[in-house]
Coordinates of C-alpha atoms in Angstrom, one line a residue:
M1 CA -40.1 -18.6 10.4
T2 CA -41.2 -22.1 11.2
T3 CA -41.5 -25.0 9.0
R4 CA -44.4 -27.3 8.7
D5 CA -44.2 -31.2 9.1
D6 CA -44.9 -31.4 5.2
G7 CA -42.0 -29.2 4.3
T8 CA -43.9 -26.1 3.5
T9 CA -43.2 -22.7 5.2
P10 CA -46.2 -21.1 6.3
L11 CA -46.8 -17.2 5.5
A12 CA -46.0 -15.5 8.7
A13 CA -48.7 -13.4 10.7
G14 CA -47.6 -10.0 11.8
R15 CA -45.9 -9.0 8.5
P16 CA -45.7 -5.5 7.2
G17 CA -48.9 -4.7 5.2
P18 CA -49.4 -2.1 2.3
T19 CA -49.5 0.8 4.7
G20 CA -46.8 -0.4 7.1
A21 CA -49.2 -1.8 9.7
S22 CA -48.8 -5.5 10.8
V23 CA -51.0 -8.0 8.6
D24 CA -52.3 -11.5 10.0
V25 CA -51.7 -13.2 6.6
D26 CA -53.2 -16.5 7.3
G27 CA -56.2 -14.7 8.8
L28 CA -56.4 -12.3 5.7
R29 CA -56.1 -15.6 3.5
R30 CA -59.2 -17.1 5.2
R31 CA -61.2 -13.8 5.0
T32 CA -60.3 -13.2 1.6
L33 CA -61.5 -16.7 0.6
A34 CA -64.8 -16.1 2.5
V35 CA -65.5 -12.7 0.6
L36 CA -64.7 -14.4 -2.8
A37 CA -66.8 -17.5 -1.9
A38 CA -69.9 -15.1 -0.9
A39 CA -69.5 -13.1 -4.1
Q40 CA -69.5 -16.2 -6.2
V41 CA -72.6 -17.6 -4.6
L42 CA -74.5 -14.4 -5.7
G43 CA -72.9 -14.0 -9.0
G44 CA -73.2 -17.5 -9.9
L45 CA -76.9 -17.0 -10.8
A46 CA -75.8 -15.6 -14.1
A47 CA -74.0 -18.4 -15.3
G48 CA -76.8 -21.0 -14.9
S49 CA -79.5 -18.4 -16.2
V50 CA -77.4 -18.1 -19.5
V51 CA -77.0 -21.7 -20.3
S52 CA -80.8 -22.6 -19.3
V53 CA -82.4 -19.6 -20.7
G54 CA -80.2 -17.8 -23.3
S55 CA -80.3 -20.4 -26.0
L56 CA -84.1 -20.6 -26.0
L57 CA -84.3 -16.9 -26.0
A58 CA -81.7 -16.6 -28.9
V59 CA -84.0 -19.1 -31.0
E60 CA -87.1 -17.1 -30.1
L61 CA -85.6 -13.6 -31.1
S62 CA -83.7 -14.9 -34.0
G63 CA -86.2 -17.3 -35.4
A64 CA -83.4 -19.9 -36.3
R65 CA -82.2 -22.8 -34.5
A66 CA -78.6 -22.3 -35.9
W67 CA -78.4 -19.3 -33.6
A68 CA -79.0 -21.5 -30.5
G69 CA -75.5 -21.2 -29.0
S70 CA -75.2 -17.6 -30.1
V71 CA -75.8 -16.2 -26.6
T72 CA -73.3 -18.7 -24.9
T73 CA -71.0 -17.7 -27.7
A74 CA -71.3 -14.1 -27.0
S75 CA -70.9 -14.4 -23.3
T76 CA -67.8 -16.4 -23.7
L77 CA -66.4 -13.8 -26.1
G78 CA -67.2 -11.2 -23.5
A79 CA -65.5 -13.3 -20.8
A80 CA -62.3 -13.7 -23.1
L81 CA -61.9 -9.9 -23.5
G82 CA -63.0 -9.2 -19.9
S83 CA -60.2 -11.7 -18.7
L84 CA -57.5 -9.7 -20.5
A85 CA -58.8 -6.3 -19.5
L86 CA -59.5 -7.3 -15.9
A87 CA -56.0 -9.0 -15.4
R88 CA -54.6 -5.6 -16.6
L89 CA -56.6 -3.7 -14.2
A90 CA -55.6 -6.2 -11.4
V91 CA -52.0 -5.6 -11.8
A92 CA -52.5 -1.8 -12.0
H93 CA -55.1 -1.4 -9.2
G94 CA -55.5 -4.7 -7.4
R95 CA -58.2 -7.4 -7.4
R96 CA -60.8 -5.3 -5.7
R97 CA -61.0 -2.8 -8.4
A98 CA -60.8 -5.3 -11.3
L99 CA -63.6 -7.8 -9.6
S100 CA -65.8 -4.8 -9.0
T101 CA -65.6 -3.5 -12.5
G102 CA -66.3 -6.8 -14.0
L103 CA -69.5 -7.1 -11.6
A104 CA -70.6 -3.7 -12.6
L105 CA -70.3 -4.7 -16.5
A106 CA -72.2 -7.9 -15.8
T107 CA -75.0 -6.2 -14.0
A108 CA -75.6 -3.9 -17.0
G109 CA -75.4 -6.9 -19.4
A110 CA -78.1 -8.7 -17.3
A111 CA -80.5 -5.6 -17.5
G112 CA -79.7 -5.5 -21.3
I113 CA -81.0 -9.0 -21.9
V114 CA -84.3 -8.0 -20.4
L115 CA -84.3 -4.9 -22.6
A116 CA -83.6 -7.0 -25.7
A117 CA -86.5 -9.2 -25.0
V118 CA -88.7 -6.3 -24.4
L119 CA -87.7 -4.8 -28.0
A120 CA -87.5 -8.1 -29.5
F121 CA -84.0 -7.1 -30.8
F122 CA -81.6 -9.8 -31.4
P123 CA -78.4 -7.9 -31.9
L124 CA -78.9 -6.2 -28.6
L125 CA -79.3 -9.6 -26.9
L126 CA -75.9 -10.6 -28.1
V127 CA -74.3 -7.3 -27.1
A128 CA -75.8 -7.7 -23.5
G129 CA -74.6 -11.4 -23.6
A130 CA -71.3 -10.3 -24.1
L131 CA -71.5 -7.8 -21.1
L132 CA -73.0 -10.5 -19.0
G133 CA -70.1 -12.7 -19.9
V134 CA -67.6 -10.4 -18.1
G135 CA -69.1 -11.7 -15.0
A136 CA -67.6 -15.1 -15.8
S137 CA -64.2 -13.6 -16.2
V138 CA -64.8 -12.3 -12.7
A139 CA -65.5 -15.7 -11.6
L140 CA -62.5 -16.9 -13.5
Q141 CA -60.2 -14.4 -11.8
S142 CA -61.8 -14.9 -8.5
R143 CA -60.4 -18.5 -8.2
F144 CA -56.9 -17.1 -9.0
A145 CA -57.3 -14.3 -6.5
A146 CA -57.9 -17.1 -4.0
T147 CA -54.3 -18.3 -4.5
D148 CA -52.7 -14.9 -4.0
L149 CA -52.0 -15.7 -0.3
S150 CA -51.9 -19.4 -0.4
T151 CA -49.0 -21.8 0.3
P152 CA -48.1 -24.8 -2.0
A153 CA -49.8 -27.1 0.3
T154 CA -53.1 -25.4 0.2
R155 CA -53.2 -23.9 -3.3
S156 CA -55.5 -26.3 -4.9
R157 CA -57.9 -26.3 -2.1
D158 CA -57.9 -22.6 -1.7
L159 CA -58.8 -22.4 -5.4
S160 CA -61.3 -25.2 -5.2
V161 CA -63.4 -23.4 -2.5
V162 CA -64.0 -20.4 -4.6
V163 CA -65.1 -22.7 -7.5
W164 CA -67.4 -24.8 -5.2
A165 CA -68.9 -21.6 -3.9
S166 CA -70.4 -21.1 -7.4
T167 CA -72.5 -24.2 -6.8
V168 CA -75.4 -22.3 -5.0
G169 CA -76.2 -20.0 -7.7
A170 CA -75.1 -22.3 -10.8
V171 CA -77.8 -24.8 -9.4
V172 CA -80.5 -22.4 -8.2
G173 CA -80.1 -20.0 -11.3
P174 CA -81.5 -22.6 -14.1
N175 CA -84.5 -23.8 -11.7
L176 CA -85.6 -19.9 -11.4
V177 CA -87.3 -20.5 -14.7
K178 CA -90.1 -22.0 -12.5
L179 CA -90.7 -18.4 -11.2
D180 CA -90.6 -16.8 -14.8
E181 CA -94.2 -16.6 -15.5
P182 CA -95.2 -15.3 -11.9
V183 CA -92.4 -12.7 -12.4
A184 CA -93.7 -12.0 -16.0
R185 CA -97.2 -11.4 -14.7
L186 CA -95.9 -9.1 -11.7
T187 CA -93.7 -7.0 -14.0
G188 CA -95.1 -7.4 -17.5
L189 CA -91.8 -8.5 -18.9
P190 CA -91.7 -11.1 -21.8
A191 CA -91.5 -14.8 -21.1
L192 CA -87.8 -16.2 -20.4
T193 CA -86.7 -12.9 -18.8
G194 CA -88.2 -12.9 -15.3
V195 CA -84.9 -15.0 -14.2
F196 CA -82.8 -12.1 -15.2
V197 CA -84.4 -10.0 -12.6
F198 CA -82.9 -12.2 -9.8
V199 CA -79.6 -12.3 -11.9
V200 CA -79.2 -8.4 -11.6
A201 CA -80.1 -8.6 -8.0
G202 CA -77.5 -11.2 -7.4
L203 CA -74.8 -9.3 -9.3
L204 CA -75.4 -6.3 -7.4
G205 CA -75.1 -8.2 -4.2
A206 CA -71.9 -9.6 -5.1
L207 CA -70.7 -6.1 -6.3
V208 CA -71.3 -4.8 -2.6
V209 CA -69.7 -7.7 -1.0
V210 CA -66.4 -7.3 -3.1
Q211 CA -66.3 -3.6 -2.7
V212 CA -66.7 -3.9 1.1
G213 CA -65.1 -7.2 1.9
L214 CA -61.8 -7.3 -0.2
R215 CA -59.7 -4.9 2.0
P216 CA -56.9 -4.9 2.2
D217 CA -56.3 -6.3 -1.4
P218 CA -54.8 -9.7 -1.2
L219 CA -52.8 -9.0 -4.3
D220 CA -51.4 -6.0 -2.9
V221 CA -50.6 -7.7 0.2
A222 CA -48.9 -10.8 -1.6
G223 CA -46.7 -8.2 -3.6
R224 CA -45.6 -6.5 -0.5
L225 CA -44.8 -9.9 1.2
S226 CA -42.6 -11.0 -1.9
G227 CA -40.7 -7.9 -2.0
A228 CA -42.4 -6.6 -5.0
P229 CA -42.3 -2.8 -5.6
G230 CA -45.3 -0.8 -4.9
T231 CA -45.8 0.5 -8.4
R232 CA -47.1 -2.3 -10.5
Q233 CA -46.0 -2.8 -14.1
H234 CA -48.2 -4.1 -16.7
V235 CA -47.0 -7.3 -18.3
P236 CA -47.4 -7.1 -22.1
L237 CA -49.4 -10.0 -23.8
R238 CA -46.3 -11.2 -25.6
R239 CA -44.4 -11.6 -22.4
A240 CA -47.2 -13.7 -21.0
V241 CA -47.0 -16.1 -24.0
A242 CA -43.2 -16.2 -23.7
T243 CA -43.4 -17.2 -20.1
L244 CA -45.7 -20.0 -20.9
R245 CA -43.3 -21.2 -23.6
R246 CA -40.2 -21.2 -20.9
H247 CA -42.8 -23.2 -18.3
P248 CA -44.1 -26.4 -20.4
R249 CA -46.0 -27.6 -17.4
A250 CA -48.0 -24.4 -17.2
A251 CA -48.4 -24.4 -20.8
A252 CA -49.9 -28.1 -20.7
A253 CA -52.2 -27.1 -18.1
V254 CA -53.4 -24.3 -20.1
V255 CA -54.0 -26.7 -22.9
G256 CA -56.0 -29.1 -20.7
V257 CA -58.0 -26.3 -19.3
L258 CA -58.8 -24.9 -22.8
T259 CA -59.8 -28.5 -23.9
A260 CA -62.1 -29.2 -20.9
H261 CA -64.0 -25.8 -21.4
G262 CA -64.3 -26.1 -25.1
V263 CA -65.8 -29.7 -24.9
M264 CA -68.0 -28.9 -22.0
V265 CA -69.4 -25.6 -23.5
A266 CA -70.1 -27.4 -26.8
V267 CA -72.1 -30.2 -25.3
M268 CA -73.8 -28.1 -22.7
S269 CA -74.9 -25.1 -24.9
V270 CA -77.1 -27.2 -27.2
T271 CA -78.3 -29.8 -24.6
S272 CA -81.3 -27.7 -23.8
V273 CA -82.7 -27.3 -27.3
H274 CA -81.9 -31.3 -27.9
L275 CA -84.0 -32.2 -24.9
E276 CA -86.6 -29.8 -25.8
D277 CA -86.9 -31.3 -29.1
H278 CA -87.5 -34.7 -27.4
G279 CA -90.4 -33.5 -25.3
G280 CA -88.5 -32.1 -22.4
S281 CA -90.4 -29.4 -20.4
L282 CA -88.7 -26.2 -19.6
S283 CA -88.7 -27.1 -15.8
A284 CA -87.1 -30.7 -16.8
V285 CA -84.3 -28.8 -18.6
G286 CA -83.6 -26.6 -15.9
V287 CA -83.3 -29.6 -13.6
T288 CA -80.6 -31.2 -16.1
I289 CA -78.5 -28.0 -16.5
S290 CA -78.8 -27.5 -12.6
L291 CA -77.3 -31.2 -11.9
H292 CA -74.7 -30.7 -14.6
L293 CA -73.5 -27.3 -13.0
G294 CA -73.7 -28.9 -9.6
A295 CA -71.3 -31.5 -10.8
M296 CA -69.1 -28.8 -12.2
F297 CA -68.7 -26.9 -8.9
A298 CA -70.1 -28.9 -6.0
F299 CA -67.3 -31.4 -6.3
A300 CA -64.4 -28.8 -6.6
P301 CA -63.1 -29.2 -3.0
L302 CA -62.8 -32.8 -3.7
M303 CA -60.9 -32.2 -6.7
G304 CA -58.6 -29.8 -4.9
L305 CA -57.9 -32.3 -2.2
L306 CA -57.2 -34.8 -4.9
A307 CA -54.8 -32.5 -6.8
D308 CA -53.0 -31.7 -3.4
A309 CA -52.7 -35.5 -2.7
V310 CA -51.7 -37.2 -6.0
G311 CA -50.6 -34.2 -7.8
P312 CA -52.2 -31.7 -10.1
R313 CA -51.1 -33.2 -13.6
P314 CA -52.7 -36.8 -13.0
T315 CA -55.9 -35.1 -11.6
L316 CA -55.9 -33.0 -15.0
V317 CA -55.6 -35.9 -17.1
T318 CA -58.2 -37.9 -15.2
G319 CA -60.6 -35.1 -15.5
L320 CA -60.1 -35.0 -19.3
V321 CA -60.9 -38.7 -19.5
V322 CA -64.1 -38.4 -17.3
L323 CA -65.1 -35.6 -19.6
V324 CA -64.6 -37.8 -22.7
L325 CA -66.6 -40.5 -21.1
G326 CA -69.5 -37.9 -20.4
A327 CA -69.6 -36.7 -24.0
A328 CA -69.8 -40.3 -25.4
V329 CA -72.7 -41.3 -23.2
C330 CA -74.5 -37.9 -24.1
G331 CA -73.8 -39.1 -27.7
A332 CA -75.4 -42.5 -27.2
A333 CA -78.3 -41.3 -25.1
G334 CA -80.5 -40.3 -28.0
G335 CA -83.7 -38.9 -26.7
D336 CA -83.5 -40.6 -23.3
H337 CA -83.6 -37.5 -20.9
V338 CA -82.1 -39.5 -17.8
V339 CA -78.9 -40.8 -19.8
V340 CA -78.4 -37.3 -21.2
T341 CA -78.5 -36.1 -17.6
V342 CA -76.0 -38.8 -16.5
G343 CA -73.6 -38.0 -19.3
L344 CA -73.9 -34.1 -19.0
G345 CA -73.1 -34.7 -15.2
L346 CA -69.9 -36.6 -16.2
V347 CA -68.7 -33.8 -18.3
G348 CA -69.3 -31.5 -15.4
L349 CA -67.1 -33.6 -13.2
G350 CA -64.3 -34.0 -15.9
W351 CA -64.6 -30.1 -16.3
S352 CA -64.2 -29.7 -12.5
A353 CA -61.0 -31.9 -12.1
A354 CA -59.3 -30.4 -15.1
T355 CA -60.1 -26.7 -14.2
V356 CA -59.0 -26.8 -10.5
A357 CA -56.0 -29.1 -11.4
G358 CA -54.9 -26.9 -14.6
S359 CA -55.4 -23.7 -12.7
S360 CA -53.4 -24.8 -9.7
I361 CA -50.6 -25.5 -12.0
V362 CA -50.7 -22.4 -13.5
S363 CA -50.6 -20.4 -10.2
G364 CA -47.8 -22.6 -9.0
D365 CA -45.4 -22.8 -11.8
V366 CA -45.4 -19.2 -13.1
P367 CA -43.2 -16.8 -11.4
P368 CA -44.8 -14.0 -9.3
P369 CA -44.0 -11.1 -11.6
D370 CA -45.7 -12.6 -14.7
R371 CA -48.3 -14.7 -12.9
V372 CA -51.4 -12.3 -13.1
A373 CA -50.8 -11.6 -16.7
V374 CA -50.4 -15.5 -17.5
Q375 CA -53.5 -16.1 -15.4
G376 CA -55.5 -13.5 -17.4
L377 CA -54.3 -15.0 -20.8
S378 CA -55.4 -18.5 -19.5
D379 CA -58.6 -17.2 -18.8
A380 CA -59.0 -15.4 -22.1
M381 CA -58.0 -18.6 -24.1
M382 CA -60.4 -20.5 -22.1
S383 CA -63.2 -18.3 -22.8
L384 CA -62.5 -18.3 -26.5
A385 CA -62.3 -22.1 -26.6
G386 CA -65.7 -22.1 -25.0
A387 CA -67.0 -19.4 -27.5
G388 CA -65.6 -21.6 -30.4
G389 CA -67.5 -24.9 -28.8
G390 CA -70.7 -23.0 -28.5
L391 CA -70.5 -21.5 -32.0
L392 CA -69.6 -24.8 -33.6
A393 CA -72.2 -26.5 -31.7
G394 CA -75.0 -24.2 -32.6
V395 CA -74.0 -24.8 -36.5
G396 CA -73.3 -28.6 -35.9
L397 CA -76.7 -29.1 -34.4
Q398 CA -78.0 -28.4 -37.9
L399 CA -75.6 -30.6 -39.7
A400 CA -74.6 -33.5 -37.5
G401 CA -77.3 -33.4 -34.7
Y402 CA -76.7 -33.8 -31.0
S403 CA -75.1 -37.2 -31.2
G404 CA -72.7 -35.9 -33.8
I405 CA -71.6 -33.0 -31.6
A406 CA -71.1 -35.1 -28.7
A407 CA -69.0 -37.6 -30.7
T408 CA -66.6 -34.9 -32.1
S409 CA -66.2 -33.4 -28.5
A410 CA -65.2 -36.8 -27.3
V411 CA -62.5 -36.9 -29.7
V412 CA -61.1 -33.5 -29.1
G413 CA -61.2 -34.4 -25.4
L414 CA -58.9 -37.3 -26.1
L415 CA -56.6 -35.2 -28.3
G416 CA -56.3 -32.7 -25.5
A417 CA -55.5 -35.3 -22.8
A418 CA -52.9 -36.4 -25.1
A419 CA -51.4 -33.1 -25.6
V420 CA -51.2 -32.5 -21.9
V421 CA -49.1 -35.5 -21.3
V422 CA -46.9 -34.8 -24.1
V423 CA -46.1 -31.1 -23.5
S424 CA -45.7 -31.7 -19.6
R425 CA -42.7 -34.2 -20.4
R426 CA -40.9 -31.1 -21.8
G427 CA -40.9 -29.8 -18.4
G428 CA -39.1 -32.5 -16.8
R429 CA -38.8 -32.1 -13.2
E430 CA -39.0 -28.4 -13.2
A431 CA -39.9 -27.4 -9.5
P432 CA -42.9 -25.1 -9.0
T433 CA -42.1 -21.5 -8.1
G434 CA -44.2 -21.4 -5.1

C-alpha cells in the first residue's frame, strides 16, 4: 500500500467487500458523502421549521409564554433518546437501517405536529415534537457516518461536508413561513402548520435517498476492512462512558460540543419570541433564524479545513470563544433586530467550529470497536444539553428576560472552553487511533 506525501496511508481500492467482491473504497467514500449530503438537504427543512415556528405554535396552543421553548425541548429530548437507539441499531444492522428508521419516525412527528394544531391539543404537539427530534439524531449520526471510510487527513473535511449540506434545508425551512397562508387556504390547515407539509415531503425524500443510495453500507465495509468480525456486538452504555474516561481528549471534545449546543439552543429557542415582542414580523423572524442556521451550517467546510490545518482542539476552543461573543452581543442588543441577528450569527459560527472540530476528535481518538457507541453517547448528551438549554431559556424568559438568558449563556460558554483546555491536558500527547 502506498503512502501519501503527508504521511497518511490511503484506504486501498479493490479491497474485499461485504460479499467478498472487490470494493473501490475511495469511490464508495465519495458516493457515501454525496448520498448523506443529499439526505441532509431534504431533511434539513425540519430543523429550521421547528426553530422558527415551533415556539410560536407552543405559545398559541398552551396559552403561556413559559412554554415557548417546550417544542424545542421535546425535539432535543427525542434526539437524545433517538441517538442512543440509532447508534445501537447502526452497530447491529448498519448505518442505512439506522438512518432510515430515524427518518421514518421524524416523518410521523412532522405529520403529528399538523394534527396537534388541527385538534388544538398541546400534549400531542410535544409528543410529535419529540418524534420529529429523532430526525435531528439522524443528522447527527450522518456526520459520523461520513467518517466511516475517511482517512485521518480527510476526516474533518468529510464530516463538515455533511454538516454543510444542512444549509439548504435549514435556511429555506424558516422562510417557508411565507407560504403558510397560501398553504393554509389551499389545504384548510390551521395557521403556522403549512410549513410542515414541506417538512413531511422533505423527510420522505431523504428516506428514499438513504434507502436506495447507502449500499453497500459504509459502516459494514469499514468493519470488514479493519478486520472486525461480521457479527456486530452491542457496546453497553457503561463501556462507552469508560472509553471516554480512558481518552481525555475525546472526553474534552464531548464537553466542548455539549457546551456549544446547549448555549446555542438556549439563545436561539427564545429569539423568535423576543423579536416578536419587539415588533418583528413573522417574515423578519424567519430571516433572522435562517441567517443563524446558515452561519451554523454554510461555513462548516471552512471549519473542517481549519481543523485539519491547525488542529481540531484549537478550532474547538476558538469556536467556543466566538459563541460566547455572539451570546454577549445578543444580550446587549435590546430590541435592535439587526444587532440580535449579528449576535445570533456569531453564535452559529461558534457552534459550527466547535461541533465540527469536537466531532472530528471523537471519531479520531476512540478505537473502532467502541467508536459508534461513543458517537451515540456524545450525540445523546449533546441533545440533552440542548433540551436543558431550551427548557431553562423558556422559563428564564419570564424571570430574567432575553438579555439575562444571553448573559448566562455567555458565562456557561466560557466555563466550557476552560473545561476543554483543562480536560484535554490530561490526554498529553496521546495519538489518535486513526
